[in-house]
Coordinates of C-alpha atoms (C1' of nucleotides) in Angstrom, one line a residue:
Chain A
X1 CA 160.9 144.2 99.3
X2 CA 162.8 142.1 96.8
X3 CA 160.4 139.4 95.7
X4 CA 156.8 139.1 96.7
X5 CA 153.9 136.7 95.8
X6 CA 151.8 137.5 92.8
X7 CA 148.9 139.8 93.5
X8 CA 145.9 137.9 94.9
X9 CA 148.0 134.8 95.7
X10 CA 148.5 134.2 99.4
X11 CA 150.7 132.2 101.6
X12 CA 149.1 130.1 104.3
X13 CA 151.4 130.4 107.3
X14 CA 151.6 127.8 110.1
X15 CA 149.6 130.1 112.3
X16 CA 146.7 129.7 110.0
X17 CA 147.2 126.3 108.5
X18 CA 145.8 124.6 111.7
X19 CA 142.5 126.2 110.9
X20 CA 142.7 125.1 107.3
X21 CA 143.4 121.5 108.3
X22 CA 140.5 121.6 110.6
X23 CA 138.2 122.6 107.8
X24 CA 139.6 120.0 105.4
X25 CA 139.5 117.2 107.9
X26 CA 136.0 118.0 108.9
X27 CA 134.9 118.0 105.2
X28 CA 136.6 114.7 104.6
X29 CA 135.0 113.1 107.6
X30 CA 131.5 114.4 106.8
X31 CA 131.7 113.6 103.1
X32 CA 133.1 110.2 103.5
X33 CA 130.5 109.4 106.1
X34 CA 128.0 110.2 103.3
X35 CA 129.7 107.8 100.9
X36 CA 131.7 110.3 98.9
X37 CA 135.2 109.4 97.6
X38 CA 137.9 111.9 96.8
X39 CA 138.8 112.6 93.2
X40 CA 142.0 114.6 92.4
X41 CA 142.0 116.3 89.1
X42 CA 144.5 118.7 87.4
X43 CA 144.5 122.4 88.1
X44 CA 145.1 123.0 84.4
X45 CA 142.6 122.0 81.7
X46 CA 142.0 122.8 78.1
X47 CA 140.2 126.1 77.8
X48 CA 137.4 124.7 75.8
X49 CA 136.2 122.7 78.8
X50 CA 135.4 125.8 80.7
X51 CA 133.9 127.8 77.9
X52 CA 131.6 124.9 77.1
X53 CA 130.5 124.2 80.6
X54 CA 130.5 127.5 82.5
X55 CA 129.2 129.4 79.5
X56 CA 130.7 131.7 77.0
X57 CA 128.8 134.7 78.1
X58 CA 129.6 134.5 81.8
X59 CA 131.9 136.8 83.5
X60 CA 134.1 134.0 84.6
X61 CA 134.8 132.9 81.0
X62 CA 134.7 136.4 79.5
X63 CA 137.1 138.2 81.8
X64 CA 138.3 136.2 84.8
X65 CA 140.2 133.2 83.5
X66 CA 143.9 132.6 83.6
X67 CA 144.2 131.4 80.0
X68 CA 147.4 131.0 78.0
X69 CA 149.1 129.0 75.3
X70 CA 151.6 126.5 76.4
X71 CA 154.8 125.5 74.6
X72 CA 152.9 123.0 72.6
X73 CA 150.5 125.6 71.3
X74 CA 147.7 124.3 73.4
X75 CA 145.1 126.7 74.7
X76 CA 144.9 126.0 78.4
X77 CA 143.4 127.5 81.5
X78 CA 143.9 127.3 85.3
X79 CA 140.6 126.0 86.5
X80 CA 138.3 128.7 87.8
X81 CA 136.0 126.2 89.4
X82 CA 136.0 122.5 90.1
X83 CA 132.9 120.9 88.7
X84 CA 134.0 121.1 85.0
X85 CA 137.2 119.2 85.6
X86 CA 135.6 116.6 87.7
X87 CA 132.9 115.9 85.1
X88 CA 135.5 115.8 82.4
X89 CA 137.3 113.1 84.4
X90 CA 134.0 111.4 85.1
X91 CA 133.3 111.1 81.4
X92 CA 136.9 110.4 80.3
X93 CA 137.2 107.4 82.7
X94 CA 133.6 106.3 82.1
X95 CA 132.9 106.2 85.8
X96 CA 129.2 105.9 85.1
X97 CA 129.9 102.4 83.8
X98 CA 131.3 101.3 87.1
X99 CA 128.3 102.5 89.1
X100 CA 125.1 104.2 88.1
X101 CA 125.5 106.6 91.0
X102 CA 128.8 108.3 91.8
X103 CA 129.5 110.5 94.7
X104 CA 132.8 112.5 94.5
X105 CA 134.5 115.2 96.4
X106 CA 137.5 117.3 95.7
X107 CA 139.5 120.1 97.3
X108 CA 142.2 122.4 96.0
X109 CA 143.1 125.8 94.5
X110 CA 141.0 127.6 91.9
X111 CA 142.1 130.7 89.9
X112 CA 140.1 133.7 88.8
X113 CA 141.6 137.0 87.6
X114 CA 139.6 139.4 89.7
X115 CA 140.4 142.4 91.8
X116 CA 141.2 141.0 95.2
X117 CA 139.2 142.1 98.3
X118 CA 138.1 140.7 101.5
X119 CA 137.2 137.0 101.1
X120 CA 138.1 137.1 97.4
X121 CA 141.5 136.2 96.0
X122 CA 143.0 135.3 92.6
X123 CA 144.0 131.9 93.9
X124 CA 141.4 130.6 96.3
X125 CA 140.5 127.2 97.6
X126 CA 137.3 125.2 97.3
X127 CA 136.0 122.0 98.7
X128 CA 133.3 120.6 96.5
X129 CA 131.1 117.5 96.3
X130 CA 129.1 116.1 93.3
X131 CA 126.5 113.4 93.0
X132 CA 125.8 112.1 89.5
X133 CA 123.3 109.7 88.2
X134 CA 120.3 110.6 90.4
X135 CA 117.3 112.5 89.2
X136 CA 115.4 112.0 92.4
X137 CA 115.1 115.0 94.7
X138 CA 116.4 112.7 97.4
X139 CA 119.9 113.4 96.1
X140 CA 119.3 117.1 96.3
X141 CA 118.2 116.8 99.9
X142 CA 121.0 114.5 101.0
X143 CA 123.6 116.9 99.5
X144 CA 122.0 119.8 101.3
X145 CA 121.8 117.9 104.5
X146 CA 125.5 117.0 104.2
X147 CA 126.4 120.6 103.6
X148 CA 124.4 121.6 106.6
X149 CA 126.1 118.9 108.7
X150 CA 129.5 120.2 107.6
X151 CA 128.8 123.7 109.0
X152 CA 127.3 122.2 112.2
X153 CA 130.4 120.0 112.7
X154 CA 132.8 122.9 112.0
X155 CA 131.1 124.9 114.7
X156 CA 129.5 127.6 112.5
X157 CA 125.8 128.2 112.9
X158 CA 125.9 131.6 111.2
X159 CA 125.6 130.8 107.5
X160 CA 122.0 129.9 106.6
X161 CA 120.8 127.8 103.7
X162 CA 118.8 129.5 100.9
X163 CA 117.3 127.5 98.1
X164 CA 115.7 128.2 94.8
X165 CA 114.7 126.5 91.6
X166 CA 115.8 127.9 88.2
X167 CA 113.7 125.5 86.2
X168 CA 114.9 123.6 83.2
X169 CA 115.3 124.3 79.4
X170 CA 111.6 123.6 79.2
X171 CA 110.3 126.3 81.4
X172 CA 113.1 128.8 81.9
X173 CA 112.9 130.5 78.5
X174 CA 109.2 131.2 79.1
X175 CA 109.8 132.7 82.5
X176 CA 112.6 134.8 81.2
X177 CA 110.4 136.4 78.6
X178 CA 107.6 136.9 81.1
X179 CA 110.1 138.7 83.4
X180 CA 111.4 140.7 80.5
X181 CA 108.1 142.1 79.6
X182 CA 107.5 143.0 83.2
X183 CA 110.8 144.8 83.3
X184 CA 110.3 146.5 80.0
X185 CA 107.5 148.6 81.5
X186 CA 109.8 149.9 84.3
X187 CA 113.1 150.0 82.5
X188 CA 113.6 153.7 83.3
X189 CA 113.7 153.0 87.0
X190 CA 116.5 150.5 86.7
X191 CA 120.1 151.3 87.3
X192 CA 122.6 151.4 84.5
X193 CA 123.9 147.9 85.3
X194 CA 120.4 146.5 85.2
X195 CA 119.6 148.1 81.9
X196 CA 122.5 146.1 80.6
X197 CA 121.3 143.0 82.5
X198 CA 117.9 143.5 81.0
X199 CA 119.4 142.4 77.7
X200 CA 122.1 140.0 78.9
X201 CA 120.6 138.3 81.9
X202 CA 117.2 139.7 83.1
X203 CA 117.1 137.3 86.2
X204 CA 120.1 139.2 87.5
X205 CA 118.0 142.4 88.0
X206 CA 116.2 140.5 90.8
X207 CA 119.2 140.5 93.1
X208 CA 120.4 144.0 92.4
X209 CA 121.2 146.0 95.5
X210 CA 120.3 149.4 94.0
X211 CA 117.3 150.9 95.7
X212 CA 115.5 151.9 92.5
X213 CA 115.8 148.3 91.2
X214 CA 114.6 146.8 94.4
X215 CA 111.5 149.0 94.2
X216 CA 111.0 148.4 90.5
X217 CA 111.2 144.6 90.8
X218 CA 109.2 144.4 94.0
X219 CA 106.2 142.9 92.2
X220 CA 108.1 140.9 89.6
X221 CA 106.9 137.5 88.7
X222 CA 108.6 134.7 90.6
X223 CA 110.4 131.8 88.9
X224 CA 108.7 129.5 91.3
X225 CA 105.3 130.4 89.9
X226 CA 106.5 129.6 86.4
X227 CA 108.1 126.2 86.8
X228 CA 106.9 123.4 84.6
X229 CA 105.1 120.6 86.4
X230 CA 108.2 118.4 86.5
X231 CA 110.4 121.1 88.0
X232 CA 107.6 122.2 90.3
X233 CA 107.1 118.7 91.8
X234 CA 110.9 118.2 92.0
X235 CA 111.3 121.4 94.0
X236 CA 108.4 120.6 96.4
X237 CA 109.9 117.2 97.0
X238 CA 113.3 118.7 97.8
X239 CA 111.5 120.9 100.3
X240 CA 109.6 118.0 101.7
X241 CA 112.7 116.0 102.3
X242 CA 114.4 118.9 104.0
X243 CA 111.4 119.3 106.2
X244 CA 111.4 115.6 107.0
X245 CA 115.0 115.8 108.2
X246 CA 114.5 119.0 110.0
X247 CA 117.1 121.0 108.0
X248 CA 116.6 124.7 108.3
X249 CA 116.4 126.7 105.1
X250 CA 114.7 129.6 103.5
X251 CA 113.4 130.0 99.9
X252 CA 115.0 132.8 97.9
X253 CA 113.2 133.1 94.6
X254 CA 115.6 135.9 93.6
X255 CA 118.8 133.8 93.9
X256 CA 120.6 133.6 90.6
X257 CA 123.7 131.6 89.7
X258 CA 126.7 132.8 87.8
X259 CA 127.3 129.6 85.8
X260 CA 125.2 128.6 82.9
X261 CA 124.9 124.9 83.5
X262 CA 122.6 125.0 86.5
X263 CA 119.1 123.6 86.3
X264 CA 116.3 123.2 88.8
X265 CA 117.6 123.3 92.4
X266 CA 120.1 125.9 93.3
X267 CA 121.3 127.0 96.7
X268 CA 123.7 129.0 98.8
X269 CA 125.0 129.1 102.3
X270 CA 124.8 132.8 103.1
X271 CA 126.5 134.8 105.7
X272 CA 126.1 138.5 106.7
X273 CA 129.7 138.7 108.1
X274 CA 131.8 139.0 105.0
X275 CA 130.6 142.2 103.4
X276 CA 129.5 141.6 99.9
X277 CA 131.0 138.2 99.8
X278 CA 128.0 136.7 101.3
X279 CA 128.1 133.2 99.7
X280 CA 130.3 130.8 101.7
X281 CA 129.1 127.8 99.7
X282 CA 127.0 127.4 96.7
X283 CA 125.8 124.9 94.1
X284 CA 123.0 123.4 92.3
X285 CA 121.7 120.8 89.9
X286 CA 123.3 120.5 86.5
X287 CA 121.3 117.9 84.6
X288 CA 122.5 119.0 81.1
X289 CA 126.2 119.4 81.8
X290 CA 127.5 115.9 81.3
X291 CA 125.9 115.4 78.0
X292 CA 126.9 118.9 77.0
X293 CA 130.5 117.9 77.6
X294 CA 130.1 114.9 75.3
X295 CA 129.2 112.3 78.0
X296 CA 126.0 110.3 78.3
X297 CA 122.8 112.0 79.4
X298 CA 123.3 111.7 83.2
X299 CA 122.1 114.2 85.7
X300 CA 124.2 115.7 88.4
X301 CA 124.2 118.0 91.4
X302 CA 126.9 119.5 93.5
X303 CA 128.3 122.4 95.5
X304 CA 131.6 124.1 96.3
X305 CA 132.5 126.0 99.4
X306 CA 135.2 128.7 99.7
X307 CA 137.9 127.8 102.2
X308 CA 139.1 131.3 102.7
X309 CA 135.6 132.5 103.5
X310 CA 135.1 129.7 106.0
X311 CA 138.4 130.3 107.6
X312 CA 137.5 134.0 107.9
X313 CA 134.2 133.0 109.6
X314 CA 136.1 130.7 112.0
X315 CA 138.1 133.7 113.0
X316 CA 140.6 133.5 115.8
X317 CA 139.7 130.1 117.1
X318 CA 142.8 128.3 118.2
X319 CA 143.7 125.0 116.5
X320 CA 147.4 124.7 117.4
X321 CA 148.7 121.9 119.5
X322 CA 151.1 122.0 122.4
X323 CA 154.2 120.0 123.2
X324 CA 153.9 117.4 125.9
X325 CA 157.3 117.9 127.3
X326 CA 160.2 120.4 127.0
X327 CA 163.7 119.1 127.9
X328 CA 166.1 121.6 129.3
X329 CA 169.8 120.8 129.8
X330 CA 172.4 122.3 132.1
X331 CA 175.4 121.9 129.9
X332 CA 176.9 120.2 126.8
X333 CA 177.5 117.0 128.7
X334 CA 173.8 116.3 129.2
X335 CA 172.7 117.1 125.7
X336 CA 173.5 113.6 124.5
X337 CA 171.3 112.1 127.1
X338 CA 168.6 114.6 126.4
X339 CA 168.7 114.0 122.7
X340 CA 168.4 110.3 123.1
X341 CA 165.6 110.7 125.5
X342 CA 163.8 113.0 123.1
X343 CA 164.3 110.6 120.3
X344 CA 162.9 107.7 122.3
X345 CA 159.9 109.7 123.4
X346 CA 159.2 110.9 119.8
X347 CA 159.3 107.3 118.6
X348 CA 156.6 106.4 121.1
X349 CA 154.4 109.3 120.1
X350 CA 155.2 111.9 122.8
X351 CA 155.6 115.4 121.4
X352 CA 158.9 116.6 122.8
X353 CA 160.9 119.8 122.3
X354 CA 164.4 120.6 123.5
X355 CA 166.8 123.4 123.2
X356 CA 169.0 123.0 120.1
X357 CA 171.8 125.4 120.8
X358 CA 172.9 125.2 124.4
X359 CA 171.2 128.4 125.6
X360 CA 171.0 129.4 129.2
X361 CA 168.6 127.6 131.5
X362 CA 166.7 130.8 131.8
X363 CA 166.2 131.0 128.0
X364 CA 165.3 127.3 127.8
X365 CA 162.6 127.7 130.4
X366 CA 161.3 130.8 128.7
X367 CA 161.0 128.8 125.5
X368 CA 159.2 126.0 127.3
X369 CA 156.7 128.5 128.5
X370 CA 156.4 130.2 125.1
X371 CA 155.8 126.9 123.3
X372 CA 153.1 126.2 125.9
X373 CA 154.7 122.9 126.9
X374 CA 152.7 120.9 129.4
X375 CA 155.7 119.6 131.3
X376 CA 159.3 120.6 131.5
X377 CA 162.3 118.8 132.9
X378 CA 165.8 119.9 133.6
X379 CA 168.6 117.5 133.1
X380 CA 172.0 118.1 134.7
X381 CA 174.8 116.1 136.2
X382 CA 172.7 115.0 139.2
X383 CA 169.9 113.6 137.0
X384 CA 172.3 111.8 134.7
X385 CA 173.9 110.2 137.7
X386 CA 170.8 109.3 139.5
X387 CA 168.7 108.4 136.4
X388 CA 165.8 110.3 137.8
X389 CA 164.5 113.9 137.4
X390 CA 161.8 116.3 138.5
X391 CA 159.1 116.8 135.9
X392 CA 157.4 120.1 136.3
X393 CA 153.8 120.6 135.3
X394 CA 153.9 124.1 133.8
X395 CA 150.4 125.0 134.6
X396 CA 150.8 124.9 138.3
X397 CA 154.5 124.3 139.0
X398 CA 154.0 120.9 140.6
X399 CA 157.1 118.8 140.3
X400 CA 156.9 115.0 140.0
X401 CA 159.9 112.8 140.4
X402 CA 160.3 110.1 137.8
X403 CA 162.9 107.9 136.2
X404 CA 164.5 109.1 133.0
X405 CA 163.1 106.3 130.8
X406 CA 160.6 106.4 128.0
X407 CA 158.4 104.0 129.8
X408 CA 158.2 106.1 132.9
X409 CA 157.9 109.5 131.2
X410 CA 155.4 108.7 128.4
X411 CA 152.4 107.9 130.6
X412 CA 153.2 110.9 132.8
X413 CA 153.4 113.6 130.3
X414 CA 151.2 112.3 127.5
X415 CA 147.9 114.1 127.3
X416 CA 145.2 111.9 128.8
X417 CA 141.8 112.8 127.4
Chain B
rG1 C1' 137.7 146.9 84.2
rU2 C1' 135.8 151.3 87.7
rG3 C1' 136.0 154.1 92.4
rG4 C1' 137.7 155.4 97.5
rC5 C1' 141.5 154.9 101.4
rU6 C1' 146.4 153.7 103.0
rA7 C1' 151.8 152.9 102.7
rU8 C1' 157.3 154.4 108.9
rG9 C1' 161.3 148.2 112.2
rG10 C1' 159.1 141.3 113.1
rU11 C1' 154.1 143.7 114.8
rG12 C1' 150.9 148.1 116.5
rA13 C1' 152.1 152.8 115.9
rA14 C1' 154.1 158.5 117.2
rG15 C1' 156.0 162.1 114.0
rC16 C1' 152.7 167.6 110.3
rG17 C1' 160.3 171.0 107.0
rG18 C1' 165.6 171.3 110.9
rU19 C1' 171.0 167.8 114.9
rU20 C1' 170.8 160.6 118.0
rA21 C1' 163.0 158.5 113.9
rA22 C1' 159.0 158.6 120.4
rC23 C1' 156.5 154.7 122.8
rA24 C1' 154.5 149.7 123.2
rC25 C1' 154.6 144.6 122.0
rA26 C1' 157.6 140.7 120.0
rU27 C1' 162.7 138.9 119.8
rA28 C1' 167.8 138.1 121.9
rC29 C1' 171.0 138.2 126.1
rG30 C1' 171.4 139.3 131.2
rA31 C1' 170.1 140.5 136.8
rC32 C1' 167.0 137.2 141.1
rU33 C1' 174.3 132.3 141.7
rG34 C1' 170.1 124.6 138.6
rU35 C1' 164.0 126.0 136.7
rG36 C1' 159.1 129.7 132.9
rA37 C1' 154.8 133.2 133.5
rC38 C1' 155.9 139.1 137.5
rU39 C1' 159.8 142.9 138.0
rC40 C1' 164.3 145.3 136.2
rG41 C1' 168.6 146.1 132.8
rU42 C1' 170.9 145.9 127.8
rA43 C1' 170.4 145.2 122.4
rC44 C1' 167.2 145.8 118.2
rA45 C1' 164.7 151.0 111.7
rU46 C1' 172.6 153.9 107.9
rA47 C1' 165.9 154.0 107.9
rC48 C1' 160.5 156.0 106.9
rG49 C1' 156.8 151.4 99.8
rA50 C1' 160.0 152.7 94.9
rG51 C1' 161.8 156.6 91.7
rG52 C1' 162.1 161.7 90.6
rG53 C1' 161.5 166.9 92.1
rU54 C1' 161.1 171.6 95.5
rU55 C1' 164.4 173.4 99.6
rC56 C1' 170.4 175.5 102.8
rA57 C1' 167.5 171.3 105.0
rA58 C1' 162.0 166.2 103.8
rA59 C1' 159.5 160.4 106.9
rU60 C1' 157.3 165.3 106.8
rC61 C1' 155.6 169.5 100.5
rC62 C1' 154.8 168.2 94.9
rC63 C1' 154.8 164.4 90.7
rU64 C1' 155.0 159.4 88.8
rC65 C1' 155.0 154.4 89.7
rU66 C1' 154.1 150.1 92.7
rA67 C1' 151.7 147.5 96.5
rG68 C1' 147.9 146.6 100.1
rC69 C1' 143.0 147.2 101.8
rC70 C1' 137.8 148.3 101.0
rA71 C1' 133.7 148.9 97.7
rC72 C1' 131.4 148.3 92.6
rC73 C1' 130.9 144.6 88.6
rC74 C1' 130.9 139.4 89.5
rC75 C1' 131.6 135.5 92.6
rA76 C1' 133.2 130.5 96.7

RNA sequence: GUGGCUAUGGUGAAGCGGUUAACACAUACGACUGUGACUCGUACAUACGAGGGUUCAAAUCCCUCUAGCCACCCCA
């Protein structure tokens, strides 16, 4: 093969793009219903934006970013996630000055240099939403309800919502050291990875899949028992609002996030159908992020969902449309008439196909069938002379006589639902 | 970054050292003399991921590389 796409970068072919559009349109509809407006930000940002927001020690920043120096000697990076860029724009354009509460959504490609596997690619696509300016747990709950609504609308009931609270800079350090002393006593039972995590990120040992670690951490202290009073009441309010609106969820005190900026509420939509890529959507509150990036001290909360993973879950559901009418012609003499008829019908919104290259009637009919046209019509000398033709309903072969005019044809073949 | 598996036409695949690379689907054209889905006929890999080697002879054995998939790490 001469030239191929870059490893981990995929083409979305027409066969699949219908499904993608369905996902995107559903997200737009649900998000806009909730008062979110779309923001479009660049895919390329200064590297510093990501190292400062996501965190220097995270895997994303340490080994997964597409970072390079451009011709002007700027150190730039293809965005590995969406929130940082959106918040940069939020601060840069002082959107907080327009409105104390802003609700934004975005969609587009993200880039991470990882080894591709099922549901994980180097260029992947996310749809995300962010609320800034609200401390109240009401914002957390609305965002979670919106996420739940999206999955309901898209027709997926499989992914389930899990929530947790990670505390804040007040209470997390204390919990972390409590956990560390718990682990210290059992460090021999931990796997090699977790011995490393014990130092770098002890919370991570809680969601390790190794049997020894699961046993060793079975009685580990829970974050939720070590929240400060502010975080504790915030979390219980979030739960109360979810209960009030009947949103199903479960609490997973072992859920950890990969980005440093999360505080308090964190959550994931989890599926069991994608192997180890169980998270279809994930997010959380990031009360310190905006000020960390040089903006005012404004809280925020948001999520991102993975389009590829949702598309995978949607599976083989059919989203392609069918032509209303296929026009077949007997000979070159009728093609002018057919072409004008097609043009007129297209202008009035009827989806029409015709044969472009003067193939045999047999081929044309086969094509009408293959395209799954709802009606077909054959135009020959007789039809041109009489100005009428038989429109064949492909599903059952019924033929209906009608005049060869847009006004007569459009209502006949147009899908009436 | 680590590990495992796999690489034959548009697709799914047979082939396990010996003349024309099976079969199916898809595609194109045709047969049933102006009407699809059934049936039938014809066409369709100078070629077996790339490069090297062994051999009289390789898609079939060996080596290297590359790619894809899956898993780990991590993550949407």
